[in-house]
XYZ file of C-alpha atoms in Angstrom:
727
model
C -10.320 -33.838 27.603
C -11.791 -30.710 29.206
C -14.266 -31.480 31.965
C -16.919 -29.362 33.505
C -15.036 -29.392 36.769
C -12.052 -27.806 35.067
C -13.833 -24.469 34.911
C -13.329 -22.639 38.189
C -14.797 -19.370 39.399
C -13.533 -16.452 37.354
C -13.773 -12.660 37.637
C -15.114 -12.828 34.095
C -18.386 -14.529 34.997
C -19.537 -18.092 35.401
C -19.054 -20.580 32.555
C -22.085 -21.683 30.582
C -23.944 -24.635 32.048
C -25.279 -27.648 30.211
C -28.739 -27.124 28.712
C -30.236 -30.151 26.956
C -32.749 -27.901 25.153
C -30.137 -25.622 23.613
C -29.766 -26.234 19.872
C -28.114 -23.101 18.595
C -29.660 -19.693 17.790
C -32.744 -19.196 19.964
C -35.960 -18.772 18.001
C -38.205 -17.536 20.823
C -36.737 -14.089 21.334
C -37.973 -10.532 21.832
C -37.084 -7.108 20.477
C -33.944 -5.600 22.015
C -32.833 -1.996 22.512
C -36.223 -0.726 21.395
C -35.449 2.888 22.335
C -32.382 2.930 20.099
C -34.448 1.354 17.321
C -37.006 4.170 17.586
C -34.256 6.796 17.599
C -32.610 5.107 14.607
C -35.849 5.167 12.610
C -36.448 8.826 13.530
C -32.897 9.708 12.482
C -33.429 7.984 9.131
C -36.657 9.942 8.631
C -34.828 13.129 9.592
C -32.031 12.219 7.177
C -34.575 11.809 4.402
C -36.076 15.186 5.350
C -32.600 16.751 5.283
C -32.041 15.329 1.820
C -35.373 16.693 0.595
C -34.638 20.165 2.012
C -31.166 20.093 0.478
C -32.594 19.050 -2.881
C -35.133 21.876 -2.740
C -32.556 24.568 -1.931
C -29.501 23.121 -3.658
C -28.543 23.339 -7.279
C -25.637 21.174 -8.521
C -25.410 23.366 -11.579
C -23.500 25.799 -9.381
C -20.690 23.248 -9.333
C -21.159 21.819 -12.814
C -21.443 25.200 -14.569
C -19.474 28.427 -13.971
C -21.523 31.541 -13.172
C -20.953 34.862 -14.945
C -21.245 38.356 -13.471
C -24.989 38.373 -14.131
C -25.671 35.169 -12.185
C -26.216 33.093 -15.324
C -24.770 29.618 -15.838
C -22.313 29.012 -18.662
C -23.240 26.161 -20.981
C -26.693 25.473 -19.564
C -29.187 24.249 -22.128
C -32.093 26.417 -23.261
C -30.341 29.643 -22.213
C -28.479 32.348 -24.177
C -25.249 30.821 -22.860
C -25.995 27.307 -24.106
C -23.055 27.331 -26.521
C -20.858 29.400 -24.215
C -19.499 26.828 -21.792
C -16.375 28.617 -20.497
C -16.019 31.535 -18.087
C -13.734 34.378 -19.180
C -12.221 37.054 -16.876
C -11.908 40.559 -18.316
C -8.807 41.352 -16.278
C -7.451 38.400 -14.357
C -4.697 40.610 -12.933
C -7.300 42.091 -10.571
C -7.557 38.665 -8.940
C -3.999 38.971 -7.600
C -4.927 41.187 -4.647
C -4.869 39.423 -1.214
C -8.156 41.144 -0.324
C -9.757 38.931 -2.976
C -9.287 35.895 -0.709
C -11.323 37.647 1.993
C -14.200 38.844 -0.178
C -14.126 35.720 -2.392
C -14.790 38.036 -5.316
C -12.516 38.888 -8.201
C -13.336 42.540 -9.029
C -13.566 42.135 -12.776
C -16.351 41.358 -15.191
C -16.795 37.658 -15.936
C -18.522 36.499 -19.126
C -19.441 33.191 -20.697
C -17.587 32.515 -23.951
C -17.503 29.653 -26.426
C -13.713 29.438 -26.454
C -10.708 30.955 -24.729
C -8.447 33.495 -26.465
C -5.547 32.004 -28.362
C -3.413 35.126 -28.859
C -2.133 38.280 -27.191
C -4.137 41.417 -28.002
C -5.138 44.707 -26.392
C -8.139 46.974 -26.908
C -5.800 49.877 -27.743
C -4.124 47.908 -30.550
C -7.514 46.745 -31.826
C -8.877 50.298 -31.944
C -5.806 51.676 -33.684
C -6.085 49.045 -36.437
C -9.893 48.937 -36.670
C -10.219 51.056 -39.793
C -8.004 48.878 -41.951
C -8.389 45.494 -40.181
C -12.017 44.734 -39.291
C -11.228 41.068 -38.587
C -9.224 42.194 -35.542
C -12.424 43.651 -34.056
C -14.550 40.662 -35.069
C -12.239 38.389 -33.104
C -11.912 40.760 -30.140
C -15.643 41.493 -29.766
C -16.480 37.878 -28.814
C -14.821 38.636 -25.477
C -16.809 41.861 -24.941
C -20.194 42.249 -23.323
C -23.039 40.886 -25.475
C -24.481 43.575 -27.702
C -21.503 45.917 -27.478
C -20.604 47.126 -30.973
C -18.833 50.458 -30.514
C -15.178 49.868 -31.290
C -14.691 53.631 -31.642
C -15.741 54.293 -28.027
C -12.916 55.911 -26.095
C -10.582 53.598 -24.262
C -11.136 55.397 -20.959
C -14.912 54.957 -21.162
C -14.632 51.325 -22.210
C -12.330 50.585 -19.289
C -14.611 52.487 -16.899
C -17.772 50.683 -17.996
C -15.896 47.420 -18.595
C -17.514 46.918 -21.979
C -14.479 45.027 -23.226
C -11.337 43.615 -21.648
C -8.283 45.826 -21.805
C -6.278 42.829 -22.996
C -6.662 39.169 -23.907
C -3.982 36.553 -23.435
C -3.575 32.981 -24.751
C -5.573 30.762 -22.402
C -6.780 27.223 -21.996
C -9.950 26.016 -20.266
C -9.427 24.494 -16.817
C -12.467 23.597 -14.716
C -14.445 25.386 -17.445
C -12.613 28.647 -16.781
C -10.084 30.437 -18.974
C -6.649 30.481 -17.358
C -3.388 31.616 -18.962
C -1.712 28.900 -21.021
C 1.419 28.568 -18.918
C 4.406 26.498 -19.903
C 7.970 26.192 -18.667
C 10.845 26.562 -21.111
C 14.363 25.981 -19.805
C 13.091 26.637 -16.303
C 11.498 29.977 -17.303
C 7.744 30.511 -17.017
C 6.165 31.583 -20.321
C 2.787 32.141 -21.943
C 2.798 31.374 -25.663
C 6.616 31.427 -25.514
C 6.604 34.978 -24.145
C 7.759 36.135 -20.732
C 6.146 39.601 -20.919
C 2.887 41.067 -22.221
C 1.049 44.374 -22.592
C -1.682 44.956 -20.016
C -3.737 47.249 -22.300
C -3.089 50.264 -20.084
C 0.289 51.232 -21.451
C 2.396 48.955 -19.249
C 4.465 45.853 -19.942
C 4.023 43.146 -17.313
C 5.738 39.859 -16.514
C 3.811 36.602 -16.902
C 4.541 35.766 -13.252
C 1.858 38.345 -12.414
C -0.612 36.221 -14.351
C 0.407 33.118 -12.477
C -0.187 34.760 -9.088
C -3.608 35.961 -10.182
C -4.533 32.567 -11.625
C -3.563 30.770 -8.425
C -5.655 33.079 -6.226
C -8.584 32.739 -8.603
C -8.437 28.955 -8.313
C -8.385 29.183 -4.521
C -11.490 31.405 -4.596
C -13.455 28.961 -6.733
C -12.536 25.947 -4.630
C -13.372 27.719 -1.385
C -16.837 28.406 -2.757
C -17.537 24.708 -3.180
C -16.015 23.826 0.188
C -12.398 22.818 -0.385
C -8.956 24.328 -0.882
C -6.374 23.825 -3.609
C -2.683 24.431 -3.937
C -0.708 24.935 -7.087
C -2.508 22.988 -9.822
C -0.824 24.290 -12.932
C 1.381 21.231 -13.335
C -1.331 18.900 -12.071
C -3.611 20.005 -14.896
C -1.692 18.122 -17.575
C -1.336 15.081 -15.303
C -5.065 15.088 -14.589
C -5.911 15.248 -18.277
C -3.578 12.351 -19.065
C -4.989 10.258 -16.221
C -8.515 10.956 -17.434
C -7.505 9.894 -20.938
C -6.015 6.667 -19.564
C -9.220 5.844 -17.687
C -11.315 6.658 -20.767
C -9.321 4.225 -22.915
C -8.929 1.420 -20.358
C -12.072 1.441 -18.201
C -13.541 -1.697 -19.750
C -10.254 -3.569 -19.282
C -10.279 -2.447 -15.642
C -13.784 -3.886 -15.248
C -12.593 -7.132 -16.832
C -9.724 -7.253 -14.337
C -12.121 -6.759 -11.407
C -14.413 -9.456 -12.820
C -11.434 -11.823 -13.021
C -10.634 -10.975 -9.379
C -14.217 -11.851 -8.402
C -14.076 -15.169 -10.256
C -10.681 -16.028 -8.750
C -11.941 -15.183 -5.248
C -15.001 -17.379 -5.701
C -12.885 -20.230 -7.099
C -10.535 -19.986 -4.119
C -13.420 -20.078 -1.663
C -14.982 -23.078 -3.405
C -11.645 -24.902 -3.471
C -11.198 -24.167 0.230
C -14.211 -26.367 0.816
C -12.234 -29.387 -0.360
C -8.539 -28.508 -0.016
C -8.373 -25.879 2.713
C -5.066 -27.026 4.204
C -3.232 -27.337 0.888
C -4.721 -24.127 -0.513
C -3.695 -22.003 2.453
C -0.126 -23.188 2.080
C -0.443 -22.291 -1.606
C -1.577 -18.836 -0.452
C 1.493 -18.517 1.729
C 4.057 -19.664 -0.801
C 2.222 -17.931 -3.635
C 2.570 -14.574 -1.900
C 6.241 -15.311 -1.195
C 6.676 -16.193 -4.866
C 4.932 -13.041 -6.146
C 7.021 -10.813 -3.890
C 10.119 -12.757 -4.940
C 9.269 -12.085 -8.579
C 8.919 -8.398 -7.738
C 12.373 -8.409 -6.138
C 13.875 -10.123 -9.193
C 12.185 -7.674 -11.587
C 13.433 -4.669 -9.611
C 16.959 -6.125 -9.626
C 16.720 -6.765 -13.374
C 15.621 -3.169 -14.033
C 18.386 -1.909 -11.710
C 21.048 -3.786 -13.734
C 19.468 -2.913 -17.092
C 19.785 0.816 -16.418
C 23.473 0.514 -15.535
C 25.537 2.756 -17.810
C 22.538 4.541 -19.351
C 23.103 8.333 -19.242
C 21.062 10.006 -16.521
C 20.059 6.780 -14.775
C 22.429 7.404 -11.863
C 20.720 10.651 -10.917
C 18.851 10.655 -7.615
C 15.203 11.446 -7.063
C 16.309 14.525 -5.150
C 18.327 15.701 -8.172
C 15.387 15.710 -10.597
C 12.818 16.968 -8.083
C 9.076 16.647 -8.643
C 8.103 15.600 -12.167
C 4.558 15.407 -13.511
C 5.635 12.670 -15.912
C 6.139 9.835 -13.437
C 7.784 7.685 -16.099
C 10.915 9.772 -15.519
C 11.337 8.154 -12.096
C 11.274 4.689 -13.674
C 14.396 5.600 -15.635
C 16.379 6.028 -12.404
C 18.315 3.165 -10.825
C 17.594 4.627 -7.384
C 13.848 4.108 -7.896
C 14.206 0.403 -8.601
C 16.705 0.024 -5.762
C 14.166 1.544 -3.352
C 11.429 -0.781 -4.622
C 13.740 -3.780 -4.265
C 14.708 -2.900 -0.682
C 11.069 -2.379 0.284
C 10.004 -5.731 -1.189
C 12.949 -7.486 0.480
C 11.869 -6.136 3.865
C 8.307 -7.353 3.298
C 9.580 -10.757 2.169
C 11.808 -11.158 5.231
C 9.008 -10.110 7.602
C 6.607 -12.675 6.111
C 9.192 -15.474 6.238
C 10.073 -14.702 9.868
C 6.397 -14.691 10.801
C 5.976 -18.091 9.171
C 8.954 -19.481 11.082
C 7.985 -18.223 14.536
C 4.232 -18.672 14.176
C 4.204 -22.017 12.387
C 2.263 -23.812 15.145
C -0.279 -21.026 15.390
C -0.666 -21.090 11.632
C -1.278 -24.848 11.754
C -4.016 -24.342 14.356
C -5.535 -21.450 12.413
C -5.626 -23.578 9.261
C -7.513 -26.269 11.188
C -10.125 -23.720 12.224
C -10.299 -22.414 8.666
C -10.905 -25.976 7.471
C -13.908 -26.135 9.780
C -15.019 -22.795 8.391
C -14.750 -24.118 4.857
C -17.085 -26.973 5.781
C -19.615 -24.522 7.202
C -19.494 -22.373 4.078
C -19.732 -25.505 1.950
C -23.054 -26.404 3.608
C -24.346 -22.809 3.431
C -23.080 -21.672 0.043
C -25.467 -18.714 -0.023
C -23.216 -16.957 2.496
C -20.615 -16.460 -0.248
C -22.945 -14.069 -2.043
C -24.114 -12.088 0.974
C -21.267 -9.537 0.605
C -23.046 -8.383 -2.556
C -26.027 -7.306 -0.402
C -23.724 -5.445 1.984
C -21.998 -3.814 -0.979
C -25.342 -2.643 -2.395
C -26.427 -1.203 0.968
C -23.128 0.640 1.423
C -23.262 1.894 -2.187
C -26.748 3.318 -1.517
C -25.477 5.045 1.643
C -22.467 6.511 -0.164
C -24.610 7.716 -3.078
C -27.191 9.342 -0.802
C -24.491 11.002 1.305
C -22.603 12.312 -1.746
C -25.722 13.690 -3.436
C -26.946 15.314 -0.211
C -23.495 16.817 0.422
C -23.409 18.332 -3.068
C -26.910 19.783 -2.721
C -26.063 21.197 0.728
C -22.853 22.733 -0.627
C -24.838 24.404 -3.432
C -27.780 25.538 -1.303
C -26.777 29.199 -1.282
C -28.644 31.896 -3.147
C -26.776 34.187 -5.565
C -25.185 37.091 -3.699
C -24.341 40.221 -5.687
C -21.741 42.806 -4.701
C -20.977 46.315 -5.923
C -17.890 46.252 -8.114
C -16.373 49.715 -8.501
C -13.333 50.840 -10.447
C -12.707 53.619 -7.948
C -10.846 52.506 -4.844
C -12.474 55.256 -2.760
C -16.054 54.237 -3.547
C -17.744 53.661 -0.187
C -20.246 51.237 -1.754
C -17.571 48.857 -3.026
C -18.107 45.207 -1.987
C -21.505 45.981 -0.449
C -24.424 43.683 -1.213
C -26.649 44.895 -4.050
C -29.658 43.720 -6.049
C -29.451 43.744 -9.866
C -33.187 44.463 -10.239
C -32.979 47.788 -8.394
C -29.310 48.711 -8.779
C -29.824 51.140 -11.679
C -32.431 53.073 -9.688
C -29.989 53.813 -6.853
C -27.478 56.660 -6.699
C -24.505 54.285 -6.555
C -23.781 54.653 -10.267
C -23.775 58.427 -9.860
C -21.455 58.501 -6.875
C -19.238 55.740 -8.290
C -19.209 56.012 -12.111
C -18.647 52.700 -13.836
C -19.718 50.627 -10.806
C -21.698 47.464 -11.443
C -23.786 45.018 -9.453
C -22.111 41.701 -10.255
C -22.414 38.158 -9.008
C -19.982 37.389 -6.163
C -20.761 33.988 -4.650
C -23.515 31.723 -3.383
C -24.639 32.247 0.197
C -27.508 33.541 2.300
C -28.508 34.911 5.670
C -31.574 32.789 6.372
C -31.784 30.353 9.286
C -31.234 27.454 6.878
C -28.112 28.983 5.352
C -26.590 29.782 8.762
C -26.802 26.104 9.764
C -25.561 24.519 6.533
C -22.261 23.569 8.214
C -24.175 21.796 10.992
C -26.222 20.012 8.344
C -23.025 18.867 6.616
C -21.685 17.466 9.916
C -25.026 15.718 10.476
C -24.867 14.323 6.955
C -21.439 12.817 7.634
C -22.481 11.447 11.035
C -25.646 9.718 9.798
C -23.709 8.383 6.821
C -21.170 6.768 9.159
C -23.999 5.402 11.297
C -25.788 3.842 8.314
C -22.615 2.329 6.854
C -21.717 0.770 10.202
C -25.275 -0.509 10.521
C -25.088 -2.164 7.093
C -21.834 -3.859 8.113
C -23.318 -4.864 11.495
C -26.383 -6.347 9.804
C -24.151 -8.446 7.564
C -22.034 -9.651 10.481
C -25.063 -10.572 12.607
C -26.724 -12.338 9.674
C -23.655 -14.402 8.834
C -23.048 -15.182 12.522
C -26.575 -16.541 12.903
C -26.185 -18.748 9.843
C -22.808 -20.180 10.911
C -24.015 -20.674 14.489
C -26.887 -22.745 13.086
C -24.281 -24.919 11.392
C -22.113 -25.345 14.479
C -24.953 -26.276 16.827
C -26.349 -28.871 14.435
C -25.356 -32.187 16.030
C -25.677 -34.168 12.809
C -24.278 -32.131 9.940
C -25.846 -31.363 7.579
C -29.064 -33.181 8.528
C -29.801 -30.991 11.580
C -28.980 -27.665 9.887
C -32.286 -25.736 9.699
C -33.582 -24.846 6.221
C -32.555 -21.463 4.786
C -30.284 -20.566 7.709
C -29.030 -17.351 6.088
C -32.509 -16.043 5.311
C -33.777 -17.001 8.784
C -30.842 -15.252 10.429
C -31.415 -12.128 8.353
C -35.085 -12.095 9.348
C -34.267 -12.423 13.048
C -31.672 -9.640 12.875
C -34.061 -7.223 11.180
C -37.173 -8.128 13.179
C -35.755 -8.337 16.680
C -32.347 -6.669 16.783
C -32.404 -3.542 14.638
C -32.093 -1.503 17.837
C -29.090 -3.469 19.103
C -27.302 -3.266 15.770
C -28.068 0.462 15.604
C -26.729 0.917 19.156
C -23.404 -0.726 18.361
C -23.167 1.190 15.080
C -23.924 4.464 16.871
C -21.042 4.052 19.310
C -18.651 3.303 16.463
C -19.976 6.201 14.357
C -19.387 8.683 17.206
C -15.741 7.607 17.513
C -15.270 7.758 13.739
C -16.783 11.247 13.602
C -14.342 12.384 16.281
C -11.506 10.935 14.216
C -12.754 12.839 11.144
C -12.788 16.072 13.163
C -9.277 15.386 14.466
C -8.035 14.801 10.921
C -9.649 18.077 9.870
C -7.950 19.926 12.741
C -4.638 18.265 11.894
C -4.978 19.471 8.309
C -5.700 23.012 9.497
C -2.801 23.043 11.970
C -0.147 21.720 9.593
C 1.401 25.141 9.254
C 1.288 25.795 12.979
C 4.512 26.158 14.936
C 2.934 25.060 18.232
C 4.740 21.815 19.032
C 2.543 21.043 22.050
C -0.651 21.322 19.997
C 0.785 18.980 17.371
C 1.858 16.489 20.027
C -1.547 16.582 21.739
C -3.362 16.146 18.445
C -1.121 13.224 17.505
C -1.839 11.543 20.860
C -5.579 12.041 20.455
C -5.502 10.593 16.935
C -3.596 7.552 18.163
C -5.925 7.000 21.135
C -9.095 7.234 19.085
C -7.617 4.955 16.417
C -6.986 2.327 19.090
C -10.449 2.908 20.543
C -12.053 2.373 17.154
C -10.170 -0.901 16.643
C -11.199 -2.106 20.106
C -14.854 -1.182 19.541
C -14.888 -3.007 16.201
C -13.568 -6.116 17.943
C -16.157 -5.859 20.742
C -19.021 -5.094 18.352
C -18.149 -8.002 16.088
C -18.282 -10.507 18.947
C -21.352 -8.833 20.454
C -23.224 -9.324 17.163
C -22.335 -13.023 17.266
C -23.848 -13.350 20.749
C -26.911 -11.370 19.642
C -27.365 -13.746 16.712
C -27.172 -16.771 19.047
C -29.016 -15.682 22.217
C -31.043 -12.651 21.123
C -30.061 -10.425 24.062
C -29.497 -6.671 23.986
C -26.238 -5.120 22.844
C -24.668 -4.332 26.215
C -25.416 -7.778 27.667
C -24.161 -9.495 24.516
C -20.978 -7.406 24.454
C -20.286 -8.209 28.123
C -20.918 -11.940 27.687
C -18.767 -12.088 24.551
C -15.922 -10.242 26.259
C -16.103 -12.447 29.366
C -16.234 -15.589 27.242
C -13.105 -14.510 25.380
C -11.324 -13.620 28.609
C -12.161 -17.047 30.053
C -10.451 -18.496 26.974
C -7.703 -15.918 26.711
C -5.012 -18.507 25.883
C -6.976 -19.778 22.901
C -7.629 -16.181 21.832
C -3.872 -15.560 21.999
C -3.332 -18.617 19.793
C -5.669 -17.458 17.065
C -5.552 -13.681 17.459
C -4.774 -12.165 14.057
C -3.282 -15.418 12.741
C -6.400 -16.330 10.787
C -6.648 -12.715 9.656
C -3.031 -12.965 8.503
C -3.757 -16.091 6.451
C -6.840 -14.512 4.888
C -4.808 -11.376 4.231
C -2.299 -13.484 2.322
C -5.204 -14.847 0.280
C -6.323 -11.315 -0.569
C -2.752 -10.358 -1.465
C -2.458 -13.430 -3.680
C -5.642 -12.523 -5.571
C -4.706 -8.840 -5.902
C -1.065 -9.643 -6.723
C -1.940 -12.336 -9.260
C -4.444 -10.147 -11.083
C -1.992 -7.232 -10.759
C 0.823 -9.189 -12.434
C -1.548 -10.169 -15.238
C -2.640 -6.524 -15.623
C 1.006 -5.394 -15.632
C 1.899 -7.707 -18.518
C -1.274 -6.672 -20.375
C -0.975 -2.887 -20.041
C 2.754 -2.968 -20.873
C 2.040 -4.957 -24.067
C 4.009 -7.998 -22.945
C 1.320 -10.552 -23.786
C 1.780 -11.333 -27.509
C -1.813 -12.502 -28.010
C -3.266 -9.194 -26.709
C -0.655 -6.753 -28.023
C -3.109 -5.146 -30.450
C -5.998 -5.041 -27.968
C -4.019 -3.385 -25.159
C -4.686 0.391 -25.119
C -1.931 2.971 -25.543
C -1.546 4.771 -22.231
C 0.236 7.826 -20.877
C 0.759 6.152 -17.478
C 0.256 2.395 -17.409
C 0.311 2.509 -13.599
C -3.053 4.336 -13.559
C -5.203 1.353 -14.630
C -2.699 -1.026 -13.004
C -3.097 0.485 -9.514
C -6.852 0.696 -10.024
C -7.003 -3.011 -10.861
C -4.775 -3.996 -7.919
C -6.666 -1.915 -5.334
C -10.042 -2.914 -6.764
C -9.061 -6.595 -6.806
C -8.009 -6.397 -3.165
C -11.356 -4.833 -2.199
C -13.249 -7.487 -4.161
C -11.239 -10.260 -2.500
C -11.740 -8.604 0.896
C -15.502 -8.658 0.415
C -15.568 -12.397 -0.238
C -12.887 -13.397 2.262
C -14.677 -11.408 4.980
C -17.258 -14.208 4.959
C -14.505 -16.600 6.028
C -13.334 -14.212 8.745
C -16.850 -13.944 10.184
C -17.267 -17.711 9.960
C -14.043 -18.332 11.899
C -14.947 -15.834 14.625
C -18.407 -17.342 15.021
C -17.139 -20.908 15.140
C -14.498 -19.930 17.685
C -17.029 -18.380 20.067
C -19.335 -21.370 19.596
C -16.372 -23.661 20.259
C -15.632 -21.892 23.559
C -19.305 -22.171 24.534
C -19.282 -25.835 23.574
C -16.336 -26.548 25.875
C -18.138 -24.897 28.772
C -21.543 -26.466 28.168
C -20.429 -29.997 27.414
C -17.765 -32.464 28.483
C -17.698 -34.915 25.579
C -19.565 -37.652 27.424
C -22.528 -39.527 26.006
C -24.925 -37.358 28.005
C -23.137 -34.133 27.108
C -21.506 -34.686 23.719
C -19.476 -32.020 21.968
C -20.864 -30.362 18.841
C -17.380 -29.639 17.483
C -15.578 -31.906 15.082
C -12.998 -34.340 16.459
C -10.131 -32.620 14.645
C -11.095 -29.215 16.017
C -11.285 -30.545 19.582
C -7.981 -32.342 19.174
C -6.223 -29.053 18.347
C -8.088 -26.376 20.285
C -9.520 -28.404 23.126
C -6.162 -29.054 24.761
C -6.054 -27.515 28.188
C -2.294 -27.490 28.173
C -2.107 -25.036 25.286
C 0.363 -22.334 26.203
C 1.696 -19.384 24.243
C 5.248 -20.520 25.025
C 4.782 -23.844 23.275
C 2.903 -22.259 20.431
C 5.821 -19.993 19.580
C 8.039 -23.003 18.965
């Protein structure tokens, strides 16, 4: 039995002394970190103001709808282009010049059309056949400027004034823009089964020229909305198929997530009564699910033996947009089997060498299950945290979109003559015809180029985007901190109730939430601010890493890698400190720095016990999450692959069954994580309270322990040593 005299002077502060008046979370407390609270409120008000300004200047239609050369949106209701939802380029070959990436302007007329061309044609061929084939012109004119009806106009003048495109090619809409309908036949790039085409100017070109122009055009559009893109020709078909799979299976995905929520709740309720047995079920259940995965991979590996093409390697077939091709290779299933075997062996070895630690962790989790059983409302608090985080994400996303679309239309002079000195200069459509530009540069036009601006607001949009990200991180961390402090206060009320449940105060969760909001908003904001700063630095480092991927500077890569590693470790450490600081805030009501110091010193004075439980309880809860996600995932696998006879007709036909399957598995894990996080917070709170209890009391009649007898029997042993616990 640990006695008061056992606690000697320590560099980590003096142990807590017995206080007969102490009965858990202090009710007579004062506001903490008031300055940070004021700053936090002002930042929120400023964030609201930023959102309002962004909403005033921004226009999401710039992303949702393409813009033609006249600055009009394609497909917008109550406009002449209402039924013309797709943007068409007169001469997409002009987009192939590298200078286009600098000016972010493709020097060709862009019009809104109702559909993309479906055939090869040129203006010269149309004009030569106009007299005896009027339907040729009727089809071609829908890709000319509105109101143009002079098919007899000379080709040179039409090309100069860009009244009509010199050619049209078979195209398909992608991102509401007409791009050549590429396909690969026997490894050869084609458009409508042709490798060459007429450019309408008397030349025959190769379709690879179209591909280069289409790629640059895509890069221009994505740079305008703030991101880059690589080759997306093959990804287009994959994206369409994935979208189709989500459209046909979304309600089954929601059902799978609902099942995961029910299973998580059932597990948590059962833990109240059979914690020890259920955690061992978690352990062996995960081993069993992984074992089934190993057996299935081995079965597929043997099934494919002798099938033509199955012995090819992944390297042999290269990248394929149809991922089902990889599942027909024996090497794929062999790789899966090896990976699962490694995971299985690692888990089994951990169970062997950490069996005593696991036994102790299960005892603490049993105590946690009792606490949750008396305060069942804590199981549903993650829903509140989820709602708060969802609001933060929604506000951040909407503000980011409005900021990205805050630019005003910028028009540039587009001239057919390369020597025109006014080319690419800013112009104004209202006054362009009154200038002498059209005289000096015949055929020049004032066309829409991009969205931008030179005002003070537009010059600082990037700063506003950084601020948007930073405040978003701050608010998300605050929502998490509020949940942790609230749960800690409720579980501390349970622990420090001498007679359970009689001495547990009424509505402990609601009371704890009220104390956290009323007195400790500043402290929670302070801890969240520190974490948000580190996370913002990590975001910037990731951005720099992305930009420097093509760099050949080995030292810069090494330095960046070191910085990323250091700040990752720092973030993990701060999360650990913050979590325990919030527990101390919930109990004693002190400011953040004092609470963080006292929590750290308390843990250091009990470093052996921390070593016993460190990450072991997290490991057990992780197995529970894996069991929920894996169990629901196996059920989803049998359902989406039509292997459940009862639901064969109801299961949707999919292009890639792994699309809804991965969504269900990842979503189920996140749902389970939300509910099991209550257990994790409960265990951490009870552990800190346990350490305080050992310091305050000695188990005598005058100073009785508040812990249960079983918990003291396991964790209260002074002779606990890591050496024994490894055996």
